[in-house]
mmCIF file of C-alpha atoms and ligand atoms in Angstrom:
data_model
loop_
_atom_site.group_PDB
_atom_site.id
_atom_site.type_symbol
_atom_site.label_atom_id
_atom_site.label_comp_id
_atom_site.label_asym_id
_atom_site.label_seq_id
_atom_site.Cartn_x
_atom_site.Cartn_y
_atom_site.Cartn_z
ATOM 1 C CA MET A 39 0.000 0.000 0.000
ATOM 2 C CA ALA A 40 1.117 3.559 -0.699
ATOM 3 C CA ILE A 41 0.159 6.721 1.170
ATOM 4 C CA GLY A 42 0.307 10.495 0.732
ATOM 5 C CA PHE A 43 0.629 13.323 3.240
ATOM 6 C CA ILE A 44 -0.239 16.993 2.908
ATOM 7 C CA ASN A 45 0.192 19.467 5.749
ATOM 8 C CA GLY A 46 -0.996 17.283 8.583
ATOM 9 C CA GLU A 47 -3.331 14.954 6.730
ATOM 10 C CA TRP A 48 -2.729 11.406 5.488
ATOM 11 C CA ILE A 49 -4.432 10.782 2.141
ATOM 12 C CA PRO A 50 -4.581 8.190 -0.630
ATOM 13 C CA VAL A 51 -1.771 8.858 -3.141
ATOM 14 C CA ASP A 52 -4.243 9.187 -6.002
ATOM 15 C CA GLN A 53 -6.386 11.811 -4.264
ATOM 16 C CA THR A 54 -6.592 15.179 -6.042
ATOM 17 C CA VAL A 55 -5.236 17.745 -3.586
ATOM 18 C CA LEU A 56 -3.005 20.271 -5.373
ATOM 19 C CA PRO A 57 -4.126 23.762 -4.324
ATOM 20 C CA ILE A 58 -4.260 26.031 -7.383
ATOM 21 C CA ASP A 59 -1.933 28.597 -5.776
ATOM 22 C CA GLU A 60 0.676 26.132 -4.482
ATOM 23 C CA ARG A 61 4.065 27.790 -5.125
ATOM 24 C CA GLY A 62 5.756 24.460 -5.740
ATOM 25 C CA HIS A 63 3.480 24.139 -8.743
ATOM 26 C CA ASN A 64 3.515 27.770 -9.891
ATOM 27 C CA PHE A 65 7.221 28.528 -9.423
ATOM 28 C CA GLY A 66 8.957 25.261 -8.575
ATOM 29 C CA ASP A 67 9.541 27.189 -5.348
ATOM 30 C CA GLY A 68 10.581 24.437 -2.993
ATOM 31 C CA VAL A 69 12.998 21.678 -2.081
ATOM 32 C CA TYR A 70 12.742 17.921 -1.738
ATOM 33 C CA GLU A 71 14.320 14.688 -0.543
ATOM 34 C CA VAL A 72 14.153 11.016 -1.404
ATOM 35 C CA ILE A 73 14.786 8.440 1.319
ATOM 36 C CA ARG A 74 14.996 4.695 0.777
ATOM 37 C CA VAL A 75 13.524 2.410 3.417
ATOM 38 C CA TYR A 76 15.133 -1.019 3.763
ATOM 39 C CA GLN A 77 13.589 -3.698 5.975
ATOM 40 C CA GLY A 78 11.307 -1.069 7.496
ATOM 41 C CA VAL A 79 14.205 1.252 8.413
ATOM 42 C CA PRO A 80 14.739 4.577 6.583
ATOM 43 C CA PHE A 81 18.407 4.549 5.527
ATOM 44 C CA LYS A 82 20.426 7.677 6.366
ATOM 45 C CA MET A 83 17.198 9.475 7.303
ATOM 46 C CA ARG A 84 18.859 12.066 9.513
ATOM 47 C CA GLU A 85 21.386 12.943 6.766
ATOM 48 C CA HIS A 86 18.588 13.382 4.221
ATOM 49 C CA LEU A 87 16.533 15.564 6.566
ATOM 50 C CA VAL A 88 19.551 17.700 7.449
ATOM 51 C CA ARG A 89 20.167 18.206 3.718
ATOM 52 C CA LEU A 90 16.479 19.099 3.292
ATOM 53 C CA GLU A 91 16.817 21.748 5.976
ATOM 54 C CA GLN A 92 20.030 23.047 4.357
ATOM 55 C CA SER A 93 18.329 23.204 0.942
ATOM 56 C CA ALA A 94 15.404 25.094 2.506
ATOM 57 C CA GLU A 95 17.791 27.503 4.225
ATOM 58 C CA ALA A 96 19.639 28.104 0.955
ATOM 59 C CA ILE A 97 16.390 29.245 -0.708
ATOM 60 C CA LEU A 98 15.449 31.359 2.368
ATOM 61 C CA LEU A 99 12.573 29.043 3.259
ATOM 62 C CA THR A 100 11.572 28.181 6.834
ATOM 63 C CA MET A 101 10.244 24.632 7.055
ATOM 64 C CA ASN A 102 6.904 24.040 8.762
ATOM 65 C CA TYR A 103 8.094 20.804 10.406
ATOM 66 C CA SER A 104 11.274 20.201 12.398
ATOM 67 C CA ILE A 105 13.569 17.271 11.675
ATOM 68 C CA PRO A 106 12.290 15.239 14.693
ATOM 69 C CA GLU A 107 8.707 15.949 13.575
ATOM 70 C CA LEU A 108 9.478 14.750 10.059
ATOM 71 C CA GLU A 109 11.141 11.621 11.468
ATOM 72 C CA ALA A 110 8.007 10.896 13.489
ATOM 73 C CA LEU A 111 5.781 11.493 10.445
ATOM 74 C CA ILE A 112 7.852 9.144 8.299
ATOM 75 C CA ALA A 113 7.612 6.463 11.001
ATOM 76 C CA GLU A 114 3.852 7.009 11.243
ATOM 77 C CA GLY A 115 3.403 6.827 7.463
ATOM 78 C CA LEU A 116 5.491 3.677 7.237
ATOM 79 C CA GLU A 117 3.423 2.048 9.925
ATOM 80 C CA LYS A 118 0.241 2.974 8.079
ATOM 81 C CA THR A 119 1.499 1.451 4.814
ATOM 82 C CA GLY A 120 3.085 -1.596 6.423
ATOM 83 C CA LEU A 121 5.800 -1.307 3.768
ATOM 84 C CA GLN A 122 9.238 -2.751 4.504
ATOM 85 C CA GLU A 123 10.875 -1.740 1.205
ATOM 86 C CA ALA A 124 9.772 1.790 0.360
ATOM 87 C CA ALA A 125 10.700 5.130 -1.153
ATOM 88 C CA VAL A 126 9.780 8.271 0.782
ATOM 89 C CA TYR A 127 9.502 11.517 -1.250
ATOM 90 C CA LEU A 128 9.250 14.713 0.802
ATOM 91 C CA GLN A 129 8.622 18.147 -0.691
ATOM 92 C CA VAL A 130 8.641 21.454 1.183
ATOM 93 C CA THR A 131 7.435 24.511 -0.724
ATOM 94 C CA ARG A 132 7.002 28.209 0.032
ATOM 95 C CA GLY A 133 3.334 27.584 0.608
ATOM 96 C CA ILE A 134 -0.008 28.415 -0.865
ATOM 97 C CA ALA A 135 -0.540 32.059 -1.777
ATOM 98 C CA LYS A 136 -1.671 34.296 -4.631
ATOM 99 C CA ARG A 137 0.719 34.125 -7.535
ATOM 100 C CA VAL A 138 3.242 36.916 -7.158
ATOM 101 C CA HIS A 139 7.006 36.474 -7.190
ATOM 102 C CA LEU A 140 7.595 38.066 -3.789
ATOM 103 C CA PHE A 141 7.706 35.645 -0.853
ATOM 104 C CA PRO A 142 4.264 35.301 0.750
ATOM 105 C CA ASP A 143 3.659 35.624 4.475
ATOM 106 C CA VAL A 144 2.288 32.086 4.828
ATOM 107 C CA PRO A 145 3.685 28.879 6.322
ATOM 108 C CA ALA A 146 5.621 26.457 4.161
ATOM 109 C CA SER A 147 3.756 23.511 2.699
ATOM 110 C CA THR A 148 4.925 19.918 3.233
ATOM 111 C CA THR A 149 3.846 16.935 1.173
ATOM 112 C CA MET A 150 5.099 13.375 1.252
ATOM 113 C CA THR A 151 4.483 10.087 -0.489
ATOM 114 C CA ILE A 152 5.500 6.641 0.711
ATOM 115 C CA ARG A 153 5.405 4.016 -1.999
ATOM 116 C CA PRO A 154 6.850 0.550 -2.570
ATOM 117 C CA ALA A 155 10.485 0.886 -3.682
ATOM 118 C CA ALA A 156 10.984 0.414 -7.415
ATOM 119 C CA ASP A 157 14.168 -1.589 -7.429
ATOM 120 C CA ILE A 158 16.480 -1.675 -10.416
ATOM 121 C CA SER A 159 16.870 -5.189 -11.759
ATOM 122 C CA ASP A 160 20.089 -7.025 -10.960
ATOM 123 C CA LYS A 161 20.430 -7.745 -14.672
ATOM 124 C CA ILE A 162 20.920 -4.037 -15.470
ATOM 125 C CA ARG A 163 23.465 -3.709 -12.687
ATOM 126 C CA GLU A 164 25.347 -6.832 -13.796
ATOM 127 C CA GLN A 165 25.554 -5.580 -17.384
ATOM 128 C CA GLY A 166 26.339 -1.975 -16.514
ATOM 129 C CA VAL A 167 24.831 1.005 -18.294
ATOM 130 C CA HIS A 168 25.636 3.348 -21.186
ATOM 131 C CA VAL A 169 25.625 7.090 -20.530
ATOM 132 C CA THR A 170 26.045 10.254 -22.586
ATOM 133 C CA LEU A 171 27.847 13.496 -21.744
ATOM 134 C CA VAL A 172 25.691 16.619 -22.102
ATOM 135 C CA ASP A 173 26.202 20.335 -21.592
ATOM 136 C CA ASP A 174 25.082 21.404 -18.100
ATOM 137 C CA GLU A 175 22.365 24.011 -18.563
ATOM 138 C CA ARG A 176 21.450 24.158 -14.871
ATOM 139 C CA TRP A 177 21.914 27.103 -12.533
ATOM 140 C CA LYS A 178 24.940 27.493 -10.264
ATOM 141 C CA ASN A 179 23.315 26.228 -7.049
ATOM 142 C CA CYS A 180 23.155 22.523 -7.771
ATOM 143 C CA PHE A 181 23.976 21.706 -4.140
ATOM 144 C CA ILE A 182 20.370 22.691 -3.369
ATOM 145 C CA LYS A 183 17.939 19.807 -3.887
ATOM 146 C CA SER A 184 15.456 22.119 -5.568
ATOM 147 C CA LEU A 185 12.146 21.163 -7.126
ATOM 148 C CA ASN A 186 13.314 23.018 -10.255
ATOM 149 C CA LEU A 187 14.380 19.973 -12.233
ATOM 150 C CA LEU A 188 13.651 21.103 -15.794
ATOM 151 C CA PRO A 189 17.200 20.788 -17.181
ATOM 152 C CA ASN A 190 17.476 17.430 -15.392
ATOM 153 C CA VAL A 191 14.271 15.961 -16.777
ATOM 154 C CA ILE A 192 14.984 17.227 -20.306
ATOM 155 C CA ALA A 193 18.525 15.817 -20.219
ATOM 156 C CA LYS A 194 17.202 12.468 -18.930
ATOM 157 C CA GLN A 195 14.482 12.297 -21.578
ATOM 158 C CA LYS A 196 16.838 13.157 -24.451
ATOM 159 C CA ALA A 197 19.393 10.633 -23.191
ATOM 160 C CA THR A 198 16.733 7.925 -22.871
ATOM 161 C CA ASP A 199 15.344 8.693 -26.346
ATOM 162 C CA ALA A 200 18.874 8.309 -27.721
ATOM 163 C CA GLY A 201 19.218 4.894 -26.026
ATOM 164 C CA PHE A 202 21.260 5.914 -22.970
ATOM 165 C CA TYR A 203 20.520 5.117 -19.336
ATOM 166 C CA GLU A 204 21.609 8.489 -17.986
ATOM 167 C CA ALA A 205 22.896 11.922 -19.008
ATOM 168 C CA VAL A 206 26.060 13.181 -17.295
ATOM 169 C CA PHE A 207 26.463 16.941 -17.038
ATOM 170 C CA VAL A 208 29.677 18.659 -18.158
ATOM 171 C CA ARG A 209 30.192 22.374 -17.416
ATOM 172 C CA ASP A 210 33.110 24.297 -18.922
ATOM 173 C CA GLY A 211 34.977 21.080 -19.599
ATOM 174 C CA VAL A 212 34.418 19.702 -16.087
ATOM 175 C CA VAL A 213 32.475 16.471 -15.531
ATOM 176 C CA LEU A 214 29.962 16.911 -12.688
ATOM 177 C CA GLU A 215 27.138 14.418 -12.087
ATOM 178 C CA GLY A 216 24.196 12.661 -13.710
ATOM 179 C CA SER A 217 20.694 14.101 -14.069
ATOM 180 C CA SER A 218 19.713 12.348 -10.809
ATOM 181 C CA CYS A 219 22.936 10.784 -9.498
ATOM 182 C CA ASN A 220 26.582 11.405 -8.658
ATOM 183 C CA LEU A 221 29.503 9.999 -10.610
ATOM 184 C CA PHE A 222 32.723 8.236 -9.639
ATOM 185 C CA LEU A 223 35.615 6.856 -11.638
ATOM 186 C CA VAL A 224 38.495 4.565 -10.764
ATOM 187 C CA LYS A 225 41.934 5.170 -12.281
ATOM 188 C CA ASP A 226 44.995 3.121 -11.297
ATOM 189 C CA GLY A 227 43.283 1.963 -8.109
ATOM 190 C CA VAL A 228 42.284 5.492 -6.996
ATOM 191 C CA LEU A 229 38.608 6.343 -6.527
ATOM 192 C CA ILE A 230 37.962 9.807 -7.956
ATOM 193 C CA THR A 231 34.784 11.900 -7.740
ATOM 194 C CA PRO A 232 34.048 15.592 -8.353
ATOM 195 C CA PRO A 233 34.360 17.774 -5.233
ATOM 196 C CA ALA A 234 31.247 18.668 -3.230
ATOM 197 C CA ASN A 235 31.003 22.258 -4.451
ATOM 198 C CA ARG A 236 28.002 24.273 -5.686
ATOM 199 C CA PHE A 237 27.935 22.489 -9.068
ATOM 200 C CA ILE A 238 26.780 19.097 -7.776
ATOM 201 C CA LEU A 239 24.293 17.744 -5.278
ATOM 202 C CA HIS A 240 26.196 16.524 -2.230
ATOM 203 C CA GLY A 241 24.803 13.028 -2.489
ATOM 204 C CA ILE A 242 24.171 11.034 0.662
ATOM 205 C CA THR A 243 25.099 7.865 -1.238
ATOM 206 C CA ARG A 244 28.275 9.610 -2.470
ATOM 207 C CA ALA A 245 29.254 10.473 1.121
ATOM 208 C CA THR A 246 28.442 6.949 2.330
ATOM 209 C CA LEU A 247 30.591 5.413 -0.417
ATOM 210 C CA LEU A 248 33.491 7.748 0.354
ATOM 211 C CA ASP A 249 33.273 6.556 3.972
ATOM 212 C CA ILE A 250 33.188 2.931 2.848
ATOM 213 C CA ALA A 251 36.172 3.456 0.539
ATOM 214 C CA LYS A 252 38.137 4.922 3.452
ATOM 215 C CA GLU A 253 37.132 1.997 5.680
ATOM 216 C CA LEU A 254 38.320 -0.420 2.988
ATOM 217 C CA GLY A 255 41.580 1.453 2.437
ATOM 218 C CA VAL A 256 40.721 2.412 -1.153
ATOM 219 C CA PRO A 257 42.570 5.666 -1.956
ATOM 220 C CA VAL A 258 40.120 8.505 -2.625
ATOM 221 C CA GLU A 259 40.478 11.852 -4.388
ATOM 222 C CA GLU A 260 37.767 14.476 -4.599
ATOM 223 C CA LYS A 261 38.937 16.534 -7.571
ATOM 224 C CA GLU A 262 37.787 18.121 -10.801
ATOM 225 C CA PHE A 263 38.345 16.201 -14.011
ATOM 226 C CA GLY A 264 37.370 16.465 -17.642
ATOM 227 C CA PRO A 265 35.901 13.983 -20.117
ATOM 228 C CA ASP A 266 39.409 12.768 -21.071
ATOM 229 C CA LEU A 267 40.111 11.262 -17.646
ATOM 230 C CA LEU A 268 36.599 9.808 -17.466
ATOM 231 C CA LEU A 269 36.977 8.116 -20.850
ATOM 232 C CA ALA A 270 40.389 6.771 -19.843
ATOM 233 C CA ALA A 271 39.072 5.415 -16.521
ATOM 234 C CA ASP A 272 39.393 1.763 -15.519
ATOM 235 C CA GLU A 273 35.894 1.914 -14.012
ATOM 236 C CA ALA A 274 33.063 4.396 -13.735
ATOM 237 C CA PHE A 275 29.816 4.262 -11.787
ATOM 238 C CA LEU A 276 26.785 6.308 -10.794
ATOM 239 C CA THR A 277 25.401 6.594 -7.264
ATOM 240 C CA SER A 278 22.081 7.677 -5.778
ATOM 241 C CA THR A 279 19.544 6.686 -3.182
ATOM 242 C CA SER A 280 17.569 4.739 -5.768
ATOM 243 C CA MET A 281 20.436 3.499 -8.002
ATOM 244 C CA GLU A 282 22.796 2.702 -5.100
ATOM 245 C CA VAL A 283 25.892 1.860 -7.197
ATOM 246 C CA MET A 284 25.377 1.516 -10.945
ATOM 247 C CA PRO A 285 28.382 0.574 -13.088
ATOM 248 C CA VAL A 286 28.904 2.526 -16.334
ATOM 249 C CA VAL A 287 30.450 0.471 -19.136
ATOM 250 C CA LYS A 288 30.170 2.848 -22.108
ATOM 251 C CA ILE A 289 30.166 6.612 -22.482
ATOM 252 C CA ASP A 290 28.919 7.955 -25.815
ATOM 253 C CA GLY A 291 29.756 4.617 -27.392
ATOM 254 C CA ARG A 292 33.297 4.431 -25.956
ATOM 255 C CA GLN A 293 34.067 1.481 -23.746
ATOM 256 C CA ILE A 294 35.175 2.136 -20.170
ATOM 257 C CA GLY A 295 37.893 -0.170 -18.841
ATOM 258 C CA SER A 296 37.184 -3.784 -19.737
ATOM 259 C CA GLY A 297 33.628 -2.934 -20.822
ATOM 260 C CA GLN A 298 32.334 -4.864 -17.795
ATOM 261 C CA PRO A 299 31.272 -3.594 -14.364
ATOM 262 C CA GLY A 300 34.441 -3.014 -12.357
ATOM 263 C CA GLU A 301 35.711 -4.809 -9.271
ATOM 264 C CA ILE A 302 35.904 -1.718 -7.072
ATOM 265 C CA ALA A 303 32.314 -0.746 -7.939
ATOM 266 C CA ARG A 304 31.203 -4.256 -7.051
ATOM 267 C CA LYS A 305 33.095 -4.261 -3.781
ATOM 268 C CA LEU A 306 31.804 -0.830 -2.768
ATOM 269 C CA HIS A 307 28.247 -1.864 -3.595
ATOM 270 C CA ARG A 308 28.562 -5.064 -1.581
ATOM 271 C CA ASN A 309 29.683 -3.020 1.404
ATOM 272 C CA TYR A 310 26.951 -0.423 0.842
ATOM 273 C CA ARG A 311 24.332 -3.173 0.918
ATOM 274 C CA ALA A 312 25.845 -4.574 4.083
ATOM 275 C CA LYS A 313 25.357 -1.176 5.745
ATOM 276 C CA TYR A 314 21.618 -1.070 5.159
ATOM 277 C CA GLN A 315 21.132 -4.773 5.708
ATOM 278 C CA GLN A 316 23.065 -4.352 8.947
ATOM 279 C CA ILE A 317 25.019 -7.529 8.275
ATOM 280 C CA GLY A 318 28.632 -8.444 7.631
ATOM 281 C CA VAL A 319 29.966 -8.565 4.055
HETATM 282 N N1 LIG B 54 18.370 11.972 -6.863
HETATM 283 N N2 LIG B 54 22.687 14.354 -8.065
HETATM 284 C C1 LIG B 54 21.428 14.677 -8.416
HETATM 285 C C2 LIG B 54 21.214 15.750 -9.425
HETATM 286 C C3 LIG B 54 20.341 14.001 -7.812
HETATM 287 O O1 LIG B 54 19.077 14.326 -8.127
HETATM 288 C C4 LIG B 54 20.604 12.957 -6.881
HETATM 289 C C5 LIG B 54 19.503 12.215 -6.170
HETATM 290 C C6 LIG B 54 21.932 12.663 -6.561
HETATM 291 C C7 LIG B 54 22.293 11.591 -5.568
HETATM 292 O O2 LIG B 54 21.954 11.965 -4.245
HETATM 293 P P1 LIG B 54 21.635 10.900 -3.115
HETATM 294 O O3 LIG B 54 22.756 9.943 -3.101
HETATM 295 O O4 LIG B 54 21.560 11.701 -1.891
HETATM 296 O O5 LIG B 54 20.331 10.242 -3.509
HETATM 297 C C8 LIG B 54 22.947 13.379 -7.161
HETATM 298 C C9 LIG B 54 17.259 11.334 -6.213
HETATM 299 C C10 LIG B 54 17.462 9.903 -5.969
HETATM 300 C C11 LIG B 54 16.017 11.620 -6.992
HETATM 301 O O6 LIG B 54 15.883 12.762 -7.432
HETATM 302 O O7 LIG B 54 15.213 10.753 -7.180
#
């Protein structure tokens, strides 16, 4: 079963509720988070909610629920659905007010859905995916998890139409991240990922994998690189809450490494899974 939430009320997910003057709808004026629930436990929930609060702060928005309140709501929603494997989407917008650009003097608006997790098939992960490099047309505040996802959805659609799994943004010759994921490469045994600056989302999965790499003694560098290093990589992979670790085997038709998912990606993913399954590797 799935469930929706809007400003204090639990509702069926297919119920029509969007207020006509909702600023999330009129301006994309809000922020969001996605949290994966494994075995009934929201993974890295606190980290996601802290990032939500930071995104809200960065757009000068005061949330209408505190982090502990949101944690309690997520627990309540999960109990109502009975779901063990779920995806929680949370959106906080600048509220419901007559359509003018200036900030309204109204409380923020919080909506949430809890649905069964849509897992990616193991077959895709075992084969690895093909991606394409595209020009980054987004704004310069990509560390904010904003509801404004137009360049992301267009890039994803164009990439999919052209037969690719994901689009990877490149800005001024610098490789950044996918339309809804971060990117890593492995070169000569070193794990390399773009630095957590304003041009990428500071992924929770990215941070978790950097921690895992350090625990495993895999050398890590957070540094800028261009398409040349990416194409010369021994391995490349994408990371996100929903993808976890997704090996990339071709970029714009050019094979990466052996053309098979890499060993380091596999090892990191095994350890990532162990973290949410709370078991040994
Ligand atoms: N996307 N970069 C972008 C642009 C993203 O939208 C996401 C997440 C990430 C990875 O962040 P995290 O590891 O915290 O999920 C990186 C989510 C999954 C989404 O929009 O569905």
